[in-house]
Short mmCIF file of C-alpha atoms and ligand atoms in Angstrom, two decimals:
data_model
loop_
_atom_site.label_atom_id
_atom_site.label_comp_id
_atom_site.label_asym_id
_atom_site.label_seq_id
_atom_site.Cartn_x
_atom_site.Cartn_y
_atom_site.Cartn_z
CA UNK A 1 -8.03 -46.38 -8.25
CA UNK A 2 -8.20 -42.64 -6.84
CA UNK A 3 -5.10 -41.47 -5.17
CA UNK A 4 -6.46 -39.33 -2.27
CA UNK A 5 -3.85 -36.75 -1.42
CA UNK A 6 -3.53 -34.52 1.14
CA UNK A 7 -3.99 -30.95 0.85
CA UNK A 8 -1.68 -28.96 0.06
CA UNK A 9 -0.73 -25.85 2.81
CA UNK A 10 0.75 -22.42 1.44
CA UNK A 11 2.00 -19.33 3.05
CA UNK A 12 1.98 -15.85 1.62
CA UNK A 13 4.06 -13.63 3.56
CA UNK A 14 3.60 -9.80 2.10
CA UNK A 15 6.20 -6.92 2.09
CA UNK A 16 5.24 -3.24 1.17
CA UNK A 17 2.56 -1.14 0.06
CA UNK A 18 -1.30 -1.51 0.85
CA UNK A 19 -1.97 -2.92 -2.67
CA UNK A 20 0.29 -5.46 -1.99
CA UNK A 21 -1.35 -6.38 0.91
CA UNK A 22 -4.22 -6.78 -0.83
CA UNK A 23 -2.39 -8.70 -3.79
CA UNK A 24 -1.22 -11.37 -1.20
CA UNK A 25 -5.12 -11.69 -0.28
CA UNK A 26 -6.12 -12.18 -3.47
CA UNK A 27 -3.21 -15.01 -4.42
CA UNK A 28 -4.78 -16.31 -0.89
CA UNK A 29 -8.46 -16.50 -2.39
CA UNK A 30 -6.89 -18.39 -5.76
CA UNK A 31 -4.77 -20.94 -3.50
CA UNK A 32 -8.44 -21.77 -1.29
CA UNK A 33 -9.85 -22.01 -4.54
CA UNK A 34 -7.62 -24.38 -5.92
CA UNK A 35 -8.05 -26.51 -2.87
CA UNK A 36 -5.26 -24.98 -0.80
CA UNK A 37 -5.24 -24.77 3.20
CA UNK A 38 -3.55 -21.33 4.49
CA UNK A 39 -1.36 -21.19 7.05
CA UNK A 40 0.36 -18.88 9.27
CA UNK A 41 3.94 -19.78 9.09
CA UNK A 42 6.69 -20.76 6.59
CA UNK A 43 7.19 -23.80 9.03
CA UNK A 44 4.00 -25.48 8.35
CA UNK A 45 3.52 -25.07 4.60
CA UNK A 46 4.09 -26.85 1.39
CA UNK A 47 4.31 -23.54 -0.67
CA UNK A 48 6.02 -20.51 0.48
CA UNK A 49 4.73 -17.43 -1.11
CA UNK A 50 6.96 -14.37 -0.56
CA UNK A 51 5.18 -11.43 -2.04
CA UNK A 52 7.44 -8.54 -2.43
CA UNK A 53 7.65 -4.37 -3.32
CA UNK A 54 10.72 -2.88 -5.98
CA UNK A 55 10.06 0.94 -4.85
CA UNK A 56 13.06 1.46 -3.16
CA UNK A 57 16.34 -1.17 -3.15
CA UNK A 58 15.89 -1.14 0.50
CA UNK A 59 12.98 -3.07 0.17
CA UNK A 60 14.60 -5.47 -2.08
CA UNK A 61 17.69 -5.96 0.27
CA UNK A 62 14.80 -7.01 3.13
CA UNK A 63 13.69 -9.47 0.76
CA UNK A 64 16.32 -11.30 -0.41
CA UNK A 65 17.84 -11.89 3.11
CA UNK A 66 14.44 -12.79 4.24
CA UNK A 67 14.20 -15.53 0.71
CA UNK A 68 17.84 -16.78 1.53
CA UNK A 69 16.54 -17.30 4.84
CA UNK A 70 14.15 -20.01 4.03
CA UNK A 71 16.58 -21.62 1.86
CA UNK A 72 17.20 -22.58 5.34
CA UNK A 73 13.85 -24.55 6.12
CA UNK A 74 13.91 -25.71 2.17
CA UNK A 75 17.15 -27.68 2.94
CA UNK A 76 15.55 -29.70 5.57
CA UNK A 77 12.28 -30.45 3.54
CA UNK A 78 13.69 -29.90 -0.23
CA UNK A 79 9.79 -30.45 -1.63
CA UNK A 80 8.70 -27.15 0.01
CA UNK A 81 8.52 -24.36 -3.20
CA UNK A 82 9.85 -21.24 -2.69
CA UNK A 83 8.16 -18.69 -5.07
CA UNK A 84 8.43 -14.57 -5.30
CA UNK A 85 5.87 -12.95 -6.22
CA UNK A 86 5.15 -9.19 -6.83
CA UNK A 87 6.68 -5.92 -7.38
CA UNK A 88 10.56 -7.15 -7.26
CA UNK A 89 9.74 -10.77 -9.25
CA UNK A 90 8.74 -8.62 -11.70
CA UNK A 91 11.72 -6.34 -11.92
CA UNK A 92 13.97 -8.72 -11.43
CA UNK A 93 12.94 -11.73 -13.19
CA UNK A 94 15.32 -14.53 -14.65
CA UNK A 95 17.82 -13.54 -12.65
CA UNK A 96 16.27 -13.76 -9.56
CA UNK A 97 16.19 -17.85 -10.49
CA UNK A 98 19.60 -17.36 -11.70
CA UNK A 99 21.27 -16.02 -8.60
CA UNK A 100 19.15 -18.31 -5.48
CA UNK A 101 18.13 -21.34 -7.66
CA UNK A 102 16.75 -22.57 -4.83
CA UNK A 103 13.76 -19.97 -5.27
CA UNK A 104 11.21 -22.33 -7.70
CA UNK A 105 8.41 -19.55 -8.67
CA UNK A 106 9.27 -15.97 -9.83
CA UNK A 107 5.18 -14.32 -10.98
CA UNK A 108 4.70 -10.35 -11.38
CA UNK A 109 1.62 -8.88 -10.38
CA UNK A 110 -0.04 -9.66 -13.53
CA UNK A 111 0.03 -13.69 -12.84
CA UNK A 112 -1.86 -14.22 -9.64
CA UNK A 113 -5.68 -15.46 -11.81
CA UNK A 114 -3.00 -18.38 -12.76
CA UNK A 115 -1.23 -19.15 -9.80
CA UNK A 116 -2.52 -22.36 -8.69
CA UNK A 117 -2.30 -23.85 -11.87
CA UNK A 118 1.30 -22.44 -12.52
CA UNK A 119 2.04 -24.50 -8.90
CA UNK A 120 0.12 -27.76 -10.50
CA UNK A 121 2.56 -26.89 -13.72
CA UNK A 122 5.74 -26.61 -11.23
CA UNK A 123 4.81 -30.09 -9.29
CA UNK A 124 3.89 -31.89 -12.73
CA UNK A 125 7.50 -30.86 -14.13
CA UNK A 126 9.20 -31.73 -11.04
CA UNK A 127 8.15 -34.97 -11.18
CA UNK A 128 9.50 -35.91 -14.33
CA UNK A 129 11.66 -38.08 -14.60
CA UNK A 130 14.50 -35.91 -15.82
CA UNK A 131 14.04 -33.32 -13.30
CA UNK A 132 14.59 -35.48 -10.48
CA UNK A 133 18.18 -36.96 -11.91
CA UNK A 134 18.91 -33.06 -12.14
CA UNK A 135 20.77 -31.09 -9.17
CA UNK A 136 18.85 -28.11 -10.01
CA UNK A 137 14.87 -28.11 -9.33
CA UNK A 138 12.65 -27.13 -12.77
CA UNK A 139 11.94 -23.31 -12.03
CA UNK A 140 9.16 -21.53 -13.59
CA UNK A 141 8.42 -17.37 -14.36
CA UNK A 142 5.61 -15.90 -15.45
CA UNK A 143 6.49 -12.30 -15.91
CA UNK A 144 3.83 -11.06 -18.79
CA UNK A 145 2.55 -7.95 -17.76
CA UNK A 146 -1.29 -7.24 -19.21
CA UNK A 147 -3.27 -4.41 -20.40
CA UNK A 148 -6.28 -5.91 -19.01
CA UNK A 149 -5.89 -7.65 -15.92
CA UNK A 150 -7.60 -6.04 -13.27
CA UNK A 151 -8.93 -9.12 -11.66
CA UNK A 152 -12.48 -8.44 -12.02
CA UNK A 153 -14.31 -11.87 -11.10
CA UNK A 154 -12.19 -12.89 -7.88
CA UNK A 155 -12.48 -12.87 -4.87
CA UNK A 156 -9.72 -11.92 -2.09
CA UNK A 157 -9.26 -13.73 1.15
CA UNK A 158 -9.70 -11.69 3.72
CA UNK A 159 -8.89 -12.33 7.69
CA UNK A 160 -11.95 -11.62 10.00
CA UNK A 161 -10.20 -7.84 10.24
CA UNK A 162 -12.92 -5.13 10.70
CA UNK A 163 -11.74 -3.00 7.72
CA UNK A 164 -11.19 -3.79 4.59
CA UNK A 165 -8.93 -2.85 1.35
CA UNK A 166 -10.70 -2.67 -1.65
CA UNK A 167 -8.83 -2.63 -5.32
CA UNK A 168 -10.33 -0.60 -7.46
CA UNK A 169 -7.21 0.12 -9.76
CA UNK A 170 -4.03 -1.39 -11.21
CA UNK A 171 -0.87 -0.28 -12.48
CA UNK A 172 -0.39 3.06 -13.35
CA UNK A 173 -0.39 5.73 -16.42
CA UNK A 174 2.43 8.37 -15.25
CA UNK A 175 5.67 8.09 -15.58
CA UNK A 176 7.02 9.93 -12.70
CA UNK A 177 10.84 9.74 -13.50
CA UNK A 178 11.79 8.07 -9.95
CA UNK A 179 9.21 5.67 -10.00
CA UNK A 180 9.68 1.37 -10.97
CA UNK A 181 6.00 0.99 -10.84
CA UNK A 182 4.31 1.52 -14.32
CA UNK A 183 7.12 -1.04 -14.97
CA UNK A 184 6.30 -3.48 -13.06
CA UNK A 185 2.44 -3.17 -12.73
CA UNK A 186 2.03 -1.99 -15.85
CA UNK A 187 -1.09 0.41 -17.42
CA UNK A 188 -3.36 1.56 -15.26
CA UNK A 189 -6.42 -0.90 -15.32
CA UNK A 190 -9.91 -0.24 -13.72
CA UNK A 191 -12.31 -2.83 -12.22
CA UNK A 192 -15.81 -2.34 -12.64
CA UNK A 193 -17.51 0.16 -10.89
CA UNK A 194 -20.09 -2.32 -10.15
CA UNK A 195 -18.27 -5.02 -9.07
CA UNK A 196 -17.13 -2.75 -6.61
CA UNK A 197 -20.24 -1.90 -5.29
CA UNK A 198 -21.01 -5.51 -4.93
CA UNK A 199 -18.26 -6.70 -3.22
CA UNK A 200 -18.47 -3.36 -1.00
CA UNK A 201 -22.13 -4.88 -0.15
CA UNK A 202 -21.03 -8.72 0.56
CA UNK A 203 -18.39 -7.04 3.34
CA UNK A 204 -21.03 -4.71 4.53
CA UNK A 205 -23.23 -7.67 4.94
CA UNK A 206 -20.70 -9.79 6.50
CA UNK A 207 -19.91 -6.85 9.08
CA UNK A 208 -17.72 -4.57 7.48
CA UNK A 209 -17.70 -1.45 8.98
CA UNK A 210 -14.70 0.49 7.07
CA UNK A 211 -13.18 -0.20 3.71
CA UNK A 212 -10.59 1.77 1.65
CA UNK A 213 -10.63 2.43 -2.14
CA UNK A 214 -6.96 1.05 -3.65
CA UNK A 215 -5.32 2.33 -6.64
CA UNK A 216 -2.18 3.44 -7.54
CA UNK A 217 -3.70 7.09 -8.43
CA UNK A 218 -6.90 6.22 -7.00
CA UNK A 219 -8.52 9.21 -7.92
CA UNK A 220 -7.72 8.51 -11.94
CA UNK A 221 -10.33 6.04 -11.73
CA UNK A 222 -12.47 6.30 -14.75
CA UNK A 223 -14.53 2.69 -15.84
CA UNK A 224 -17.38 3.59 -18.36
CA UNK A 225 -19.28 6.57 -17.29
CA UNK A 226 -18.16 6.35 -14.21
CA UNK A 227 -15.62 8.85 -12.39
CA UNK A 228 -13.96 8.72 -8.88
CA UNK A 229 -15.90 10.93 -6.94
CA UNK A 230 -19.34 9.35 -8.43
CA UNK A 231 -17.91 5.45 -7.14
CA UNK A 232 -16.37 7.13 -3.99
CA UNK A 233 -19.90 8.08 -3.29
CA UNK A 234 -21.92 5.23 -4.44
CA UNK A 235 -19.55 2.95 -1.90
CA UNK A 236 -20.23 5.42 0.89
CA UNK A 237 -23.70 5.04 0.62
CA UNK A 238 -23.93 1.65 0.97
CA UNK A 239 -25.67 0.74 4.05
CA UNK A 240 -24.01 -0.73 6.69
CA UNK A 241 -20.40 1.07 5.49
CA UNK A 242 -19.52 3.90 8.22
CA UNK A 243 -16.30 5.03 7.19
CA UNK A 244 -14.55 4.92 3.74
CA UNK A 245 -11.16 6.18 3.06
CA UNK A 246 -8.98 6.25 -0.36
CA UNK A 247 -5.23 5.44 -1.39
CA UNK A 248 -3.01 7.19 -3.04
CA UNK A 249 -4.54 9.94 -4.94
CA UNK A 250 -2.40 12.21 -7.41
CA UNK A 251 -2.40 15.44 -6.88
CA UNK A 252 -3.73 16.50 -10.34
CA UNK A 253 -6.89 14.51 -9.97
CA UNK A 254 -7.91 16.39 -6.33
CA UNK A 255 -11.03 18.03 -8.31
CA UNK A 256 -13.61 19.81 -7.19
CA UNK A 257 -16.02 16.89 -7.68
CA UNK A 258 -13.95 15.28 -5.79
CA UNK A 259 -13.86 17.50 -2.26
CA UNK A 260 -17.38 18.05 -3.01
CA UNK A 261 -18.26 14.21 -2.30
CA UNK A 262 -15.78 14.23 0.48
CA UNK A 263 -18.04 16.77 2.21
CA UNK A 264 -21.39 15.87 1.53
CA UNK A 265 -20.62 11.92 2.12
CA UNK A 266 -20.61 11.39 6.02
CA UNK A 267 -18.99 8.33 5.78
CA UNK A 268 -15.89 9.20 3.70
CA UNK A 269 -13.57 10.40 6.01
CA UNK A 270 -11.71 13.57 6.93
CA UNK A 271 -8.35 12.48 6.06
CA UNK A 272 -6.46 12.53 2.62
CA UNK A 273 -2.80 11.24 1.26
CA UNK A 274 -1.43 14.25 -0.54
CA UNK A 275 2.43 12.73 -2.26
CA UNK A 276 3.99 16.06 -2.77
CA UNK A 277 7.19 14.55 -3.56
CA UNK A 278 9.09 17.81 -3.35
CA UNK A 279 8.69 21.14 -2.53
CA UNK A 280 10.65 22.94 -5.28
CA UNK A 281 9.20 23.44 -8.98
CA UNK A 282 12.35 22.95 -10.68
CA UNK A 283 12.91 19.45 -9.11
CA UNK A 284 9.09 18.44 -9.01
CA UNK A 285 9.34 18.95 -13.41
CA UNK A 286 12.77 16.63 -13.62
CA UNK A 287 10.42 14.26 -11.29
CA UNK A 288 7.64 14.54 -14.31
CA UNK A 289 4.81 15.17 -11.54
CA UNK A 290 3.27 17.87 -13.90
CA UNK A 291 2.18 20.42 -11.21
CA UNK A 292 3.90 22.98 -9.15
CA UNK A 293 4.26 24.23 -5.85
CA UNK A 294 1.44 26.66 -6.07
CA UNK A 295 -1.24 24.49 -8.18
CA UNK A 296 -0.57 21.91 -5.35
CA UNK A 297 -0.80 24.78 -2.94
CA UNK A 298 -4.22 25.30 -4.21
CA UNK A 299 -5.61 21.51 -3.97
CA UNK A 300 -4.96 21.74 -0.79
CA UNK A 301 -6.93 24.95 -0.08
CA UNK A 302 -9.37 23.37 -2.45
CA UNK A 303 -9.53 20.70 0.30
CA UNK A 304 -9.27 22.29 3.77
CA UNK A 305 -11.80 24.51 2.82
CA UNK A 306 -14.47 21.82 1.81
CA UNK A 307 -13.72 19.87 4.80
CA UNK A 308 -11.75 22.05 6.95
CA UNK A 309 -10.86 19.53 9.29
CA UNK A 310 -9.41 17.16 7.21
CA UNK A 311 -6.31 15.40 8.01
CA UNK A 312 -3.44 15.79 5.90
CA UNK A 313 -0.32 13.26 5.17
CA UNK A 314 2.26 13.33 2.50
CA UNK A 315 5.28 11.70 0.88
CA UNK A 316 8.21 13.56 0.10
CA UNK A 317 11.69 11.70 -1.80
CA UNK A 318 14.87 14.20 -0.84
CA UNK A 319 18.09 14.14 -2.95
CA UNK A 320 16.31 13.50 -6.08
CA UNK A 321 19.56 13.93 -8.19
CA UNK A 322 20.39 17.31 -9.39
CA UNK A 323 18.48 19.24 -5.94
CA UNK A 324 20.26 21.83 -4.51
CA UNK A 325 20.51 22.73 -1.16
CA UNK A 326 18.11 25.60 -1.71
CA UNK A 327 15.49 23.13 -3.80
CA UNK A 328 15.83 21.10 -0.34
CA UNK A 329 15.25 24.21 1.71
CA UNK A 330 12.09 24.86 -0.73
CA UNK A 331 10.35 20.74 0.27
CA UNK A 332 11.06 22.03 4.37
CA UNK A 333 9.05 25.51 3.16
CA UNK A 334 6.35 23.77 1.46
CA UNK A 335 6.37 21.29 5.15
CA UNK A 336 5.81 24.58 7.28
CA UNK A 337 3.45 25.43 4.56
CA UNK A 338 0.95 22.93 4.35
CA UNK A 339 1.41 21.26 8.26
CA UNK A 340 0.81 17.98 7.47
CA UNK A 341 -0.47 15.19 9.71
CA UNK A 342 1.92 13.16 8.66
CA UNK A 343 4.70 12.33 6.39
CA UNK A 344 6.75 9.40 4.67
CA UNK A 345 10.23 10.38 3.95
CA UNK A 346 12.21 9.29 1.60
CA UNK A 347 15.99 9.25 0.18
CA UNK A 348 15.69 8.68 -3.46
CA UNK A 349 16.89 5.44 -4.42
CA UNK A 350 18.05 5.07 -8.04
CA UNK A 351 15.81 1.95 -9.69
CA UNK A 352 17.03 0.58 -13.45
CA UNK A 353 15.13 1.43 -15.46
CA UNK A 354 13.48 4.46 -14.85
CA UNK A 355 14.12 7.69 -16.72
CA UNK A 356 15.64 9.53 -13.90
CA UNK A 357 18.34 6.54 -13.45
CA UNK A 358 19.96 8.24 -17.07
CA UNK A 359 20.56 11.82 -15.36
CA UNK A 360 24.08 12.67 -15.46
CA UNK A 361 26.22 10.72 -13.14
CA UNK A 362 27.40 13.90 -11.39
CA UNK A 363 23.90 14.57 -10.53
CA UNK A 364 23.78 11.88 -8.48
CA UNK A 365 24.11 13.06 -5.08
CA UNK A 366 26.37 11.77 -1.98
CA UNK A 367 24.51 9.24 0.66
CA UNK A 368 26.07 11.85 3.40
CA UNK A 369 24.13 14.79 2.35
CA UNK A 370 21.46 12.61 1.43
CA UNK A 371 21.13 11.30 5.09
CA UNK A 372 21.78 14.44 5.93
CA UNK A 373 18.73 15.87 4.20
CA UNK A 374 16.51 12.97 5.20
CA UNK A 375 17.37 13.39 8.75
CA UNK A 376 16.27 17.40 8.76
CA UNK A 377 12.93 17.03 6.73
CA UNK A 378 12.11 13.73 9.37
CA UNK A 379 12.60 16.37 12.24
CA UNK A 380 10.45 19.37 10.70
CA UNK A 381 7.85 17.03 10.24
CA UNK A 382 7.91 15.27 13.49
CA UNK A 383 8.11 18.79 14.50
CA UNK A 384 5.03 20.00 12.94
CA UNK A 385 2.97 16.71 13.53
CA UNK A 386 4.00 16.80 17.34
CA UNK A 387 2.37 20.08 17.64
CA UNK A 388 -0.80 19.54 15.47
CA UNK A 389 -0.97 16.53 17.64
CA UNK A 390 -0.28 17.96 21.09
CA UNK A 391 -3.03 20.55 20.28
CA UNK A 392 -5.63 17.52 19.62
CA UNK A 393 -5.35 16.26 23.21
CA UNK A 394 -8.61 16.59 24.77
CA UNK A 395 -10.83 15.81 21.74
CA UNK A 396 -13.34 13.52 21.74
CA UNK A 397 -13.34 11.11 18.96
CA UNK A 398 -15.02 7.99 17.13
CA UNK A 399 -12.57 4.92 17.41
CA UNK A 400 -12.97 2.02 15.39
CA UNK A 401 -11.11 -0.71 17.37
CA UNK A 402 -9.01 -2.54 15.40
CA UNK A 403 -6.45 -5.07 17.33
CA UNK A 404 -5.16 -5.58 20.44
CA UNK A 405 -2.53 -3.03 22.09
CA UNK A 406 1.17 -3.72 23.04
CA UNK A 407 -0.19 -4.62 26.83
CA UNK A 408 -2.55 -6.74 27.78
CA UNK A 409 -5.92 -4.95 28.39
CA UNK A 410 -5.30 -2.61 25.84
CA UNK A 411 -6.50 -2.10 22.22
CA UNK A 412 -5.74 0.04 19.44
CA UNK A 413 -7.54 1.37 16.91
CA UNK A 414 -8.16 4.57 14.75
CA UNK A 415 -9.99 8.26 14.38
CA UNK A 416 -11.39 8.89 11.21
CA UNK A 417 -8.98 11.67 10.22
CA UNK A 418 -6.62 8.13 10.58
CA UNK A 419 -4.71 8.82 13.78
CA UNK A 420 -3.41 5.68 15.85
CA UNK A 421 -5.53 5.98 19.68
CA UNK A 422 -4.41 3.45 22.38
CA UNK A 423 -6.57 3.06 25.40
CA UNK A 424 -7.82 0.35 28.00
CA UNK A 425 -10.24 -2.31 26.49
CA UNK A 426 -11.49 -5.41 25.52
CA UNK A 427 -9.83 -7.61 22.69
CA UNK A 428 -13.48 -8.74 22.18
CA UNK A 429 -14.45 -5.26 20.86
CA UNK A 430 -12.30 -5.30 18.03
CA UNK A 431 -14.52 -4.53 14.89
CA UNK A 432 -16.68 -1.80 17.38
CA UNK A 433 -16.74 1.47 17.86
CA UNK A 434 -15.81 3.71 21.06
CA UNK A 435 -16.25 7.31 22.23
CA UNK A 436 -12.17 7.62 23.20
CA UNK A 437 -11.12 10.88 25.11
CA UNK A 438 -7.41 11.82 23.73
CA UNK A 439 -5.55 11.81 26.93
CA UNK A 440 -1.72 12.30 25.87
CA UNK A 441 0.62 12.05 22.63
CA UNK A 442 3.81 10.81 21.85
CA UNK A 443 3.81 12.80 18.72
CA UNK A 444 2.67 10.09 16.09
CA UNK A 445 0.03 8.13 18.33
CA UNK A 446 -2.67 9.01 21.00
CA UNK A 447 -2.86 7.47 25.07
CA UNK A 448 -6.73 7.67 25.78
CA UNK A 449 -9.67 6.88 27.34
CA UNK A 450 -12.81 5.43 26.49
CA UNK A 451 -16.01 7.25 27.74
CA UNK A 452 -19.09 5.98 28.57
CA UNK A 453 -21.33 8.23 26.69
CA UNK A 454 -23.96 7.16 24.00
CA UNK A 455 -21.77 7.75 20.58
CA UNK A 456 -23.38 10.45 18.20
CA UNK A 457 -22.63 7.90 14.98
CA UNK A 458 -20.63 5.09 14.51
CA UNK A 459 -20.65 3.36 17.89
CA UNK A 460 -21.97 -0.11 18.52
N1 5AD B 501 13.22 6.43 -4.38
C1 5AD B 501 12.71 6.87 -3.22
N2 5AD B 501 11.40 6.93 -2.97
C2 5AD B 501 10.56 6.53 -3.93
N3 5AD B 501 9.21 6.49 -3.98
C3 5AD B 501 8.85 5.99 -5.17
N4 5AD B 501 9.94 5.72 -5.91
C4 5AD B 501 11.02 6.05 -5.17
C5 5AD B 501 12.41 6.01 -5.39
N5 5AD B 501 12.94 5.59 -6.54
C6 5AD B 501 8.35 6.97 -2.90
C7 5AD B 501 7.41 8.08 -3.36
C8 5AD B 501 6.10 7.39 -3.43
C9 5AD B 501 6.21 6.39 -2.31
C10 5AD B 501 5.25 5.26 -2.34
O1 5AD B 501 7.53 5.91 -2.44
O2 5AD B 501 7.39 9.09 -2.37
O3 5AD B 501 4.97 8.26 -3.26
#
């Protein structure tokens, strides 16, 4: 007799950075495989996937409330699994089971290829007979990290969204002394360049327009003979593609191979992540970023004058400890310096672990001045980016419409140096390209307008 059972429904709900985004598409592409329905809410699913980031304990605070919240839903339907995945099941581990046993799963990023037969595992041992006399549910963690896994071979489930994030990397070989991640990803792993290629084609073919190159220093990429710059290019000359972009680079790795693609390829677009980190050399060797103030200086002349104009955003962690005052005063120089486009600002948030967490105790510096810091860097670089911005008002620029606005009638979408346009138009567009006038800026975004003229590339 065949038992015919109904199938199962999971939800993967993602926190933090763009791989991780693309991490919770691929644990969606091994759940459809494994015979899996996807939903949309915690409400209507079997298996509640909460896939989470460790880079700051900010992050990790979100998480947990947001896990002891469905505690909430578990109570009324106690077969629903709870599992964590990610960045912070990683770090934390056992003792994430330990402290909310009602959380079933804890798998790092090195566990998705097994995930739906680590849930088969979880369901077999719960119904033992032994579990079910128990108070406590049989929990399960798979926490080995790999020197190999880069997921080559699977696919990720993507929405109908017109871009797409492609992972070309895992894990990560510096060991920048604020950073959890080599710890929880692991090495730095590389997919093949030509499996790349061919999933770059598949989107292109299903009406991909834009896709962007993933890695945790992107631009490290090395798989056989192949380098960055000579995959960056391959990918944006496959037909169909009209924009590429690439996240996050290192510094170091900005060669001259690398520019050089960025301004012969068309499609690759005039926009680049630059993580300074700081602006002082003293404070940017305790970090172990192995370059200074003027070598970084010089990538980004390197850039601007290959593809002068390119669009420029940073990250930047204040009250590392041991910075002065003045080492702060030297991150707002390098800001005035370099103008970014945009920055993400940090307070530097102490993770176990990592080297810097063993600097003296006294180094550790006050959450006042801290907050303090944090608060002057955000308004130098709202500053600056107001003003870049306010002197962009008027261009005319390619928009690749993405979703629909805040009100109705509106849509949203993005220039190819990466900067956020609103303007009037039709939900049914998204995935197309407009001509959009920039009409007004609130500093960050764009108001515009769409123009009927016949687009020079890129429209449709
Ligand atoms: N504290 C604060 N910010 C951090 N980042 C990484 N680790 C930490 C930390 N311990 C920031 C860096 C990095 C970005 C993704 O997060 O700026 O580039």
């Amino acid at each position: 007799m065949t038992e015919t059972r109904k199938p199962k429904r999971a939800y993967v709900e993602t926190y933090g950075c763009q791989m991780n985004i693309s991490d919770g598409e691929l644990m969606q592409g091994v759940l459809a495989d494994g015979g899996y329905t996807i939903v949309t809410s915690p409400e209507e699913a079997d298996v509640v996937l909460i896939n989470t980031c460790a880079i700051r304990e900010h992050a990790e605070t979100r998480v947990l409330g947001r896990v002891s919240q469905l505690n909430g839903l578990k109570r009324e339907r106690p077969e629903m699994v709870i599992g964590v995945t990610g960045c912070m099941a990683q770090r934390m581990g056992e003792k994430l089971l330990e402290d909310a046993p009602y959380v079933d799963l804890v798998m790092g990023p090195d566990g998705y290829r097994g995930l739906a037969d680590t849930l088969s595992q979880l369901e077999t041992r719960r119904a033992a007979p032994a579990a079910r006399a128990g108070k406590r549910g049989p929990q399960l963690a798979v926490l080995d990290l790999s020197l190999g896994e880069n997921y080559q071979g699977m696919e990720q489930r993507r929405g109908d969204q017109p871009t797409a994030w492609i992972p070309i990397q895992r894990g990560c070989d510096h060991r920048c002394t604020f950073c959890i991640v080599p710890y929880v990803r692991g090495p730095e792993k590389n997919r093949s360049a030509l499996e790349v290629l061919g999933e770059v084609r598949g989107l292109a073919a299903s009406g991909v327009t834009e896709v962007t190159l993933l890695g945790q220093t992107v631009n490290s990429y090395m798989w056989d003979d192949w380098t960055f710059p000579r995959l960056l290019s391959e990918v944006a000359r496959v037909d169909g593609i009209r924009r590429v972009r690439f996240t996050s680079p290192h510094p170091n790795d900005v060669s001259p191979e690398l520019v050089e693609v960025m301004a012969l390829e068309p499609s690759v677009c005039e926009q680049l992540h630059l993580p300074a980190q700081s602006g002082n050399n003293r404070t940017l060797k305790r970090m172990s970023r192995r370059y200074t103030v003027e070598s970084l200086l010089e990538k980004v002349d390197l850039v601007r004058t290959a593809v002068p104009d390119i669009a420029l955003s940073t990250d930047i962690i204040v009250a590392f400890p041991g910075e002065t005052d003045t080492e702060f005063r030297d991150t707002l120089d390098l800001m005035r310096t370099v103008r970014f486009d945009d920055a993400f600002t940090y307070k530097y948030s102490p993770r176990d672990g990592t080297p810097a967490t063993r600097l003296p105790q006294e180094q550790f510096i006050d959450s006042d001045v801290a907050q303090a810091r944090l608060a002057e860097l955000i308004e130098v670089s709202r500053g600056i980016q107001g003003e870049i911005n306010a002197a962009e008002v008027g261009r005319l620029e390619d928009v690749l419409i993405e979703r629909a606005g805040r009100h109705p009638g509106q849509v949203l979408g993005r220039t190819r140096r990466n900067k956020v346009v609103v303007f009037d138009g039709d939900v049914a567009r998204i995935g197309r390209y407009a001509r959009v006038v920039l009409e007004s800026t609130s500093g960050a975004t764009f108001a515009g307008s769409e123009v009927e003229v016949p687009a020079m590339s890129g429209s449709a």
